[in-house]
Amino acid sequence: MAERRAAAGADADATGLPDNPDPMPSGAGPTIVPLHDGEQIEAAAELLWTVWGARTDAERSELITVSLLRTLSHSGNYVVGAYHDGHLIGCTVGMFGARTGRPDHLHSYITGVYQPDRNRGTGLALKRHQRRWALERGIDTITWTYDPLVCRNGYFNLCKLGAAITAYRPDFYGRLDDGVNTNERTDRLLVEWDLRSEWVERAMTGEPGTMRRYAQVLPGAELIAVPDDIEMLRKNDHKRAQRERYAVRDRFLALFADDYRVVGMTRNHEYVLLPAATTPSYEP
């Protein structure tokens, strides 16, 4: 998945499908509904805590609280759940953001999907729903952040959603004791999703998941490779994972300082960067 703290976990089961759901069509996939009442909100918090492995009260509070979810939902922000056969299998939380003095974008804050459902299109269904929800409220842009070392998130964001990278921020959130990020540097790529771009329109309104946008490696391009599975590497060789972090950070920062920008990923899931004046090209 895609946000500041996007993850997928295993062996958990939350229920609580609303009695009177108000689903917004999202194409193939789970039923996605706004979460409002206490039972729904508590189930969403439990899902996120389980996905992140947040076991202590301190870790859970670091990640998200029931009261914050309730407040965001009550104040009209984006708090939705994905249900399959009456079970909550994923949720996403977003809030309105303002860069011009008035709300001008939706910031997608946190997304969690249970491990068994991660490859069943749940993440894409949530994103399609989120896009439609934002457009209905006059919002044309959704932003979020993600760890550049999580290869599958880069692929999802750049190749499946057609989003753009706007910046690299070292240790963006500082220290997070939330389970997944405990004892890790919180470097993040900042993402901006133009909801009305031609490619996004076709990808999000066509057959779910059929389109991919792979960047071509043009003359002058620079490539940045990341581990295939950074989570497993952290478990098996944490020192090597840390070296990967700093190496990738140095490459991104140096290239951004030289006026390069990220234009996508290759089929091998390498980041492709081009000079800002160069027009990118994508595989047909």
mmCIF file of C-alpha atoms in Angstrom:
data_model
loop_
_atom_site.group_PDB
_atom_site.id
_atom_site.type_symbol
_atom_site.label_atom_id
_atom_site.label_comp_id
_atom_site.label_asym_id
_atom_site.label_seq_id
_atom_site.Cartn_x
_atom_site.Cartn_y
_atom_site.Cartn_z
ATOM 1 C CA MET A 1 0.000 0.000 0.000
ATOM 2 C CA ALA A 2 0.788 3.572 -0.067
ATOM 3 C CA GLU A 3 0.751 5.998 2.786
ATOM 4 C CA ARG A 4 2.963 7.315 5.554
ATOM 5 C CA ARG A 5 2.439 4.058 7.377
ATOM 6 C CA ALA A 6 1.090 1.603 4.821
ATOM 7 C CA ALA A 7 1.480 -2.040 5.723
ATOM 8 C CA ALA A 8 -0.055 -5.463 5.583
ATOM 9 C CA GLY A 9 -0.257 -7.962 8.391
ATOM 10 C CA ALA A 10 -1.385 -11.503 9.022
ATOM 11 C CA ASP A 11 -3.564 -13.701 11.244
ATOM 12 C CA ALA A 12 -6.188 -11.237 12.328
ATOM 13 C CA ASP A 13 -9.917 -11.028 11.864
ATOM 14 C CA ALA A 14 -12.114 -8.010 12.564
ATOM 15 C CA THR A 15 -15.836 -7.892 11.921
ATOM 16 C CA GLY A 16 -18.437 -5.186 12.102
ATOM 17 C CA LEU A 17 -19.954 -4.541 8.668
ATOM 18 C CA PRO A 18 -22.423 -1.670 9.117
ATOM 19 C CA ASP A 19 -26.075 -2.658 9.269
ATOM 20 C CA ASN A 20 -26.918 -0.053 6.644
ATOM 21 C CA PRO A 21 -23.804 0.396 4.537
ATOM 22 C CA ASP A 22 -23.608 3.260 2.092
ATOM 23 C CA PRO A 23 -21.105 1.793 -0.333
ATOM 24 C CA MET A 24 -19.576 3.740 -3.180
ATOM 25 C CA PRO A 25 -18.975 1.513 -6.214
ATOM 26 C CA SER A 26 -15.289 0.733 -6.516
ATOM 27 C CA GLY A 27 -15.262 -1.836 -9.297
ATOM 28 C CA ALA A 28 -14.273 -5.409 -8.566
ATOM 29 C CA GLY A 29 -13.185 -6.120 -5.031
ATOM 30 C CA PRO A 30 -14.436 -5.598 -1.487
ATOM 31 C CA THR A 31 -17.312 -3.457 -0.300
ATOM 32 C CA ILE A 32 -15.938 -0.094 0.818
ATOM 33 C CA VAL A 33 -17.941 2.052 3.207
ATOM 34 C CA PRO A 34 -17.460 5.115 5.426
ATOM 35 C CA LEU A 35 -16.910 4.269 9.092
ATOM 36 C CA HIS A 36 -18.969 6.242 11.582
ATOM 37 C CA ASP A 37 -20.163 4.438 14.696
ATOM 38 C CA GLY A 38 -18.100 3.341 17.673
ATOM 39 C CA GLU A 39 -17.968 -0.340 16.784
ATOM 40 C CA GLN A 40 -16.716 0.379 13.265
ATOM 41 C CA ILE A 41 -14.085 2.835 14.502
ATOM 42 C CA GLU A 42 -12.805 0.458 17.162
ATOM 43 C CA ALA A 43 -12.586 -2.360 14.603
ATOM 44 C CA ALA A 44 -10.566 -0.089 12.299
ATOM 45 C CA ALA A 45 -8.145 0.794 15.092
ATOM 46 C CA GLU A 46 -7.736 -2.882 15.992
ATOM 47 C CA LEU A 47 -7.026 -3.705 12.353
ATOM 48 C CA LEU A 48 -4.318 -1.057 12.104
ATOM 49 C CA TRP A 49 -2.727 -2.078 15.408
ATOM 50 C CA THR A 50 -2.652 -5.708 14.287
ATOM 51 C CA VAL A 51 -1.242 -4.927 10.857
ATOM 52 C CA TRP A 52 1.561 -2.865 12.413
ATOM 53 C CA GLY A 53 2.250 -5.303 15.217
ATOM 54 C CA ALA A 54 1.567 -2.528 17.740
ATOM 55 C CA ARG A 55 1.185 -4.544 20.930
ATOM 56 C CA THR A 56 1.732 -2.133 23.807
ATOM 57 C CA ASP A 57 -0.450 0.829 24.718
ATOM 58 C CA ALA A 58 2.444 3.135 23.836
ATOM 59 C CA GLU A 59 2.897 1.597 20.382
ATOM 60 C CA ARG A 60 -0.829 1.752 19.717
ATOM 61 C CA SER A 61 -1.050 5.385 20.756
ATOM 62 C CA GLU A 62 1.968 6.184 18.567
ATOM 63 C CA LEU A 63 0.234 4.643 15.580
ATOM 64 C CA ILE A 64 -3.350 5.878 15.941
ATOM 65 C CA THR A 65 -6.035 6.179 18.609
ATOM 66 C CA VAL A 66 -9.728 5.428 18.573
ATOM 67 C CA SER A 67 -10.469 9.007 19.589
ATOM 68 C CA LEU A 68 -8.496 10.419 16.637
ATOM 69 C CA LEU A 69 -10.263 8.111 14.189
ATOM 70 C CA ARG A 70 -13.588 9.117 15.679
ATOM 71 C CA THR A 71 -12.747 12.825 15.436
ATOM 72 C CA LEU A 72 -11.608 12.569 11.816
ATOM 73 C CA SER A 73 -14.732 10.663 10.832
ATOM 74 C CA HIS A 74 -17.044 13.041 12.699
ATOM 75 C CA SER A 75 -15.465 16.126 11.104
ATOM 76 C CA GLY A 76 -16.040 14.876 7.559
ATOM 77 C CA ASN A 77 -12.603 13.531 6.705
ATOM 78 C CA TYR A 78 -11.915 10.264 4.922
ATOM 79 C CA VAL A 79 -12.264 7.210 7.165
ATOM 80 C CA VAL A 80 -13.355 4.081 5.301
ATOM 81 C CA GLY A 81 -13.253 0.333 5.690
ATOM 82 C CA ALA A 82 -13.007 -2.479 3.145
ATOM 83 C CA TYR A 83 -15.207 -5.489 3.922
ATOM 84 C CA HIS A 84 -15.283 -8.973 2.464
ATOM 85 C CA ASP A 85 -17.946 -11.468 3.539
ATOM 86 C CA GLY A 86 -18.752 -9.290 6.546
ATOM 87 C CA HIS A 87 -15.148 -9.055 7.722
ATOM 88 C CA LEU A 88 -13.114 -5.866 7.886
ATOM 89 C CA ILE A 89 -9.989 -6.542 5.796
ATOM 90 C CA GLY A 90 -8.607 -3.049 5.268
ATOM 91 C CA CYS A 91 -9.048 0.615 6.080
ATOM 92 C CA THR A 92 -7.766 3.988 4.966
ATOM 93 C CA VAL A 93 -7.708 7.336 6.760
ATOM 94 C CA GLY A 94 -7.202 10.721 5.091
ATOM 95 C CA MET A 95 -7.663 14.363 6.000
ATOM 96 C CA PHE A 96 -8.148 17.578 4.091
ATOM 97 C CA GLY A 97 -4.970 19.590 3.542
ATOM 98 C CA ALA A 98 -4.421 23.248 2.684
ATOM 99 C CA ARG A 99 -1.427 24.701 0.885
ATOM 100 C CA THR A 100 -3.133 27.842 -0.419
ATOM 101 C CA GLY A 101 -5.168 28.896 2.624
ATOM 102 C CA ARG A 102 -8.133 26.756 1.665
ATOM 103 C CA PRO A 103 -8.454 22.955 1.512
ATOM 104 C CA ASP A 104 -6.921 22.019 -1.830
ATOM 105 C CA HIS A 105 -5.991 18.367 -1.432
ATOM 106 C CA LEU A 106 -6.641 15.207 0.542
ATOM 107 C CA HIS A 107 -3.695 13.848 2.505
ATOM 108 C CA SER A 108 -3.906 10.078 2.773
ATOM 109 C CA TYR A 109 -2.508 9.426 6.227
ATOM 110 C CA ILE A 110 -2.618 5.710 6.932
ATOM 111 C CA THR A 111 -3.721 2.509 5.201
ATOM 112 C CA GLY A 112 -3.697 -1.047 6.456
ATOM 113 C CA VAL A 113 -4.659 -4.295 4.727
ATOM 114 C CA TYR A 114 -4.474 -7.755 6.248
ATOM 115 C CA GLN A 115 -1.745 -9.903 4.713
ATOM 116 C CA PRO A 116 -4.043 -12.585 3.213
ATOM 117 C CA ASP A 117 -5.926 -9.854 1.339
ATOM 118 C CA ARG A 118 -2.954 -7.777 0.224
ATOM 119 C CA ASN A 119 -2.747 -9.347 -3.213
ATOM 120 C CA ARG A 120 -6.495 -9.537 -3.836
ATOM 121 C CA GLY A 121 -6.875 -5.999 -5.093
ATOM 122 C CA THR A 122 -7.955 -4.509 -1.766
ATOM 123 C CA GLY A 123 -5.380 -1.704 -1.879
ATOM 124 C CA LEU A 124 -6.317 -0.724 -5.424
ATOM 125 C CA ALA A 125 -10.019 -0.823 -4.599
ATOM 126 C CA LEU A 126 -9.411 1.513 -1.645
ATOM 127 C CA LYS A 127 -7.466 3.916 -3.861
ATOM 128 C CA ARG A 128 -10.165 3.930 -6.549
ATOM 129 C CA HIS A 129 -12.767 4.671 -3.900
ATOM 130 C CA GLN A 130 -10.610 7.391 -2.345
ATOM 131 C CA ARG A 131 -10.130 9.067 -5.709
ATOM 132 C CA ARG A 132 -13.860 9.108 -6.435
ATOM 133 C CA TRP A 133 -14.632 10.402 -2.951
ATOM 134 C CA ALA A 134 -12.159 13.274 -3.357
ATOM 135 C CA LEU A 135 -13.401 14.241 -6.815
ATOM 136 C CA GLU A 136 -16.996 14.388 -5.580
ATOM 137 C CA ARG A 137 -15.827 16.994 -3.050
ATOM 138 C CA GLY A 138 -13.973 19.113 -5.593
ATOM 139 C CA ILE A 139 -10.516 17.808 -4.663
ATOM 140 C CA ASP A 140 -8.217 17.045 -7.612
ATOM 141 C CA THR A 141 -5.082 15.957 -5.734
ATOM 142 C CA ILE A 142 -4.261 13.336 -3.109
ATOM 143 C CA THR A 143 -0.896 13.294 -1.347
ATOM 144 C CA TRP A 144 0.841 10.791 0.909
ATOM 145 C CA THR A 145 4.284 9.550 1.887
ATOM 146 C CA TYR A 146 5.962 6.158 1.819
ATOM 147 C CA ASP A 147 9.259 4.502 2.640
ATOM 148 C CA PRO A 148 11.371 4.475 -0.564
ATOM 149 C CA LEU A 149 12.884 1.129 0.422
ATOM 150 C CA VAL A 150 9.518 -0.669 0.312
ATOM 151 C CA CYS A 151 9.693 -1.792 -3.294
ATOM 152 C CA ARG A 152 6.099 -2.976 -3.593
ATOM 153 C CA ASN A 153 4.813 0.423 -2.457
ATOM 154 C CA GLY A 154 6.948 2.192 -5.037
ATOM 155 C CA TYR A 155 5.617 -0.124 -7.730
ATOM 156 C CA PHE A 156 2.024 0.376 -6.564
ATOM 157 C CA ASN A 157 2.319 4.166 -6.388
ATOM 158 C CA LEU A 158 4.222 4.780 -9.613
ATOM 159 C CA CYS A 159 3.310 1.912 -11.907
ATOM 160 C CA LYS A 160 -0.281 1.104 -10.916
ATOM 161 C CA LEU A 161 -1.563 4.489 -9.729
ATOM 162 C CA GLY A 162 0.535 6.769 -11.923
ATOM 163 C CA ALA A 163 1.385 9.047 -9.005
ATOM 164 C CA ALA A 164 4.385 11.412 -8.941
ATOM 165 C CA ILE A 165 7.255 11.832 -6.478
ATOM 166 C CA THR A 166 7.743 15.437 -5.380
ATOM 167 C CA ALA A 167 10.517 15.217 -2.747
ATOM 168 C CA TYR A 168 12.726 13.013 -0.559
ATOM 169 C CA ARG A 169 12.604 13.760 3.173
ATOM 170 C CA PRO A 170 15.210 12.128 5.473
ATOM 171 C CA ASP A 171 13.782 10.973 8.809
ATOM 172 C CA PHE A 172 10.539 12.782 8.021
ATOM 173 C CA TYR A 173 8.578 11.603 11.094
ATOM 174 C CA GLY A 174 11.492 11.299 13.486
ATOM 175 C CA ARG A 175 11.371 8.382 15.908
ATOM 176 C CA LEU A 176 8.257 6.216 15.669
ATOM 177 C CA ASP A 177 7.656 3.437 18.185
ATOM 178 C CA ASP A 178 4.667 1.944 16.402
ATOM 179 C CA GLY A 179 5.761 -1.622 15.694
ATOM 180 C CA VAL A 180 6.718 -1.512 12.013
ATOM 181 C CA ASN A 181 8.914 1.591 12.287
ATOM 182 C CA THR A 182 10.428 0.971 15.708
ATOM 183 C CA ASN A 183 14.214 1.543 15.623
ATOM 184 C CA GLU A 184 14.038 2.561 11.952
ATOM 185 C CA ARG A 185 14.818 5.832 10.217
ATOM 186 C CA THR A 186 11.642 7.297 8.785
ATOM 187 C CA ASP A 187 12.911 8.501 5.401
ATOM 188 C CA ARG A 188 9.972 9.167 3.108
ATOM 189 C CA LEU A 189 9.216 10.006 -0.487
ATOM 190 C CA LEU A 190 6.452 12.583 -0.850
ATOM 191 C CA VAL A 191 3.799 11.567 -3.358
ATOM 192 C CA GLU A 192 1.285 13.630 -5.305
ATOM 193 C CA TRP A 193 -1.540 11.982 -7.250
ATOM 194 C CA ASP A 194 -3.141 14.079 -9.990
ATOM 195 C CA LEU A 195 -6.637 12.605 -9.997
ATOM 196 C CA ARG A 196 -7.598 14.120 -13.348
ATOM 197 C CA SER A 197 -4.528 13.265 -15.391
ATOM 198 C CA GLU A 198 -5.318 11.384 -18.591
ATOM 199 C CA TRP A 199 -3.417 8.255 -17.563
ATOM 200 C CA VAL A 200 -5.010 8.137 -14.108
ATOM 201 C CA GLU A 201 -8.478 8.626 -15.616
ATOM 202 C CA ARG A 202 -7.986 5.587 -17.842
ATOM 203 C CA ALA A 203 -6.333 3.455 -15.166
ATOM 204 C CA MET A 204 -8.922 4.147 -12.480
ATOM 205 C CA THR A 205 -12.082 3.968 -14.577
ATOM 206 C CA GLY A 206 -11.126 0.959 -16.706
ATOM 207 C CA GLU A 207 -10.808 -2.681 -15.731
ATOM 208 C CA PRO A 208 -9.214 -2.659 -12.261
ATOM 209 C CA GLY A 209 -5.505 -3.303 -12.206
ATOM 210 C CA THR A 210 -4.980 -3.936 -15.906
ATOM 211 C CA MET A 211 -2.862 -0.854 -16.657
ATOM 212 C CA ARG A 212 0.777 -0.405 -15.693
ATOM 213 C CA ARG A 213 3.003 2.598 -16.342
ATOM 214 C CA TYR A 214 6.646 1.539 -16.636
ATOM 215 C CA ALA A 215 9.174 4.299 -17.287
ATOM 216 C CA GLN A 216 11.574 3.943 -20.185
ATOM 217 C CA VAL A 217 15.271 4.455 -19.478
ATOM 218 C CA LEU A 218 16.092 7.378 -21.758
ATOM 219 C CA PRO A 219 19.619 8.739 -22.410
ATOM 220 C CA GLY A 220 20.805 10.601 -19.325
ATOM 221 C CA ALA A 221 18.605 8.609 -16.957
ATOM 222 C CA GLU A 222 19.827 7.505 -13.537
ATOM 223 C CA LEU A 223 18.559 4.347 -11.835
ATOM 224 C CA ILE A 224 18.184 3.675 -8.119
ATOM 225 C CA ALA A 225 17.739 0.054 -7.070
ATOM 226 C CA VAL A 226 16.206 -0.944 -3.741
ATOM 227 C CA PRO A 227 15.960 -4.348 -2.029
ATOM 228 C CA ASP A 228 13.206 -6.660 -3.236
ATOM 229 C CA ASP A 229 11.996 -7.241 0.325
ATOM 230 C CA ILE A 230 13.321 -4.725 2.841
ATOM 231 C CA GLU A 231 11.100 -6.081 5.629
ATOM 232 C CA MET A 232 12.709 -9.506 5.395
ATOM 233 C CA LEU A 233 16.158 -7.943 5.133
ATOM 234 C CA ARG A 234 15.552 -5.982 8.341
ATOM 235 C CA LYS A 235 14.728 -9.211 10.135
ATOM 236 C CA ASN A 236 17.662 -11.200 8.745
ATOM 237 C CA ASP A 237 20.411 -8.573 8.462
ATOM 238 C CA HIS A 238 19.492 -5.280 10.096
ATOM 239 C CA LYS A 239 22.930 -3.729 9.583
ATOM 240 C CA ARG A 240 22.773 -4.366 5.848
ATOM 241 C CA ALA A 241 19.259 -2.902 5.761
ATOM 242 C CA GLN A 242 20.590 0.239 7.417
ATOM 243 C CA ARG A 243 23.394 0.468 4.841
ATOM 244 C CA GLU A 244 20.792 0.208 2.088
ATOM 245 C CA ARG A 245 18.873 3.048 3.716
ATOM 246 C CA TYR A 246 21.815 5.415 3.719
ATOM 247 C CA ALA A 247 22.975 4.443 0.225
ATOM 248 C CA VAL A 248 19.519 5.044 -1.246
ATOM 249 C CA ARG A 249 19.172 8.292 0.700
ATOM 250 C CA ASP A 250 22.510 9.592 -0.598
ATOM 251 C CA ARG A 251 21.596 8.752 -4.196
ATOM 252 C CA PHE A 252 18.192 10.419 -4.056
ATOM 253 C CA LEU A 253 19.472 13.559 -2.358
ATOM 254 C CA ALA A 254 22.423 13.914 -4.714
ATOM 255 C CA LEU A 255 20.271 13.493 -7.820
ATOM 256 C CA PHE A 256 17.560 15.841 -6.564
ATOM 257 C CA ALA A 257 20.279 18.414 -5.834
ATOM 258 C CA ASP A 258 21.385 18.032 -9.486
ATOM 259 C CA ASP A 259 17.814 18.807 -10.617
ATOM 260 C CA TYR A 260 16.780 15.250 -11.412
ATOM 261 C CA ARG A 261 13.251 14.042 -10.732
ATOM 262 C CA VAL A 262 11.655 10.633 -10.340
ATOM 263 C CA VAL A 263 9.600 9.752 -13.410
ATOM 264 C CA GLY A 264 8.669 6.178 -12.554
ATOM 265 C CA MET A 265 9.955 2.638 -12.186
ATOM 266 C CA THR A 266 11.216 0.009 -14.608
ATOM 267 C CA ARG A 267 9.811 -3.492 -14.913
ATOM 268 C CA ASN A 268 12.668 -4.517 -12.604
ATOM 269 C CA HIS A 269 11.315 -2.067 -10.001
ATOM 270 C CA GLU A 270 14.231 0.357 -10.188
ATOM 271 C CA TYR A 271 13.487 4.050 -9.742
ATOM 272 C CA VAL A 272 14.068 6.045 -12.927
ATOM 273 C CA LEU A 273 15.236 9.647 -12.572
ATOM 274 C CA LEU A 274 15.680 12.147 -15.393
ATOM 275 C CA PRO A 275 16.900 15.745 -15.562
ATOM 276 C CA ALA A 276 13.963 18.047 -14.880
ATOM 277 C CA ALA A 277 14.064 19.422 -18.453
ATOM 278 C CA THR A 278 13.760 15.957 -20.014
ATOM 279 C CA THR A 279 10.307 14.716 -20.999
ATOM 280 C CA PRO A 280 9.762 11.173 -19.684
ATOM 281 C CA SER A 281 8.531 8.324 -21.820
ATOM 282 C CA TYR A 282 6.614 5.235 -20.810
ATOM 283 C CA GLU A 283 6.197 1.767 -22.275
ATOM 284 C CA PRO A 284 3.121 1.449 -24.510
#
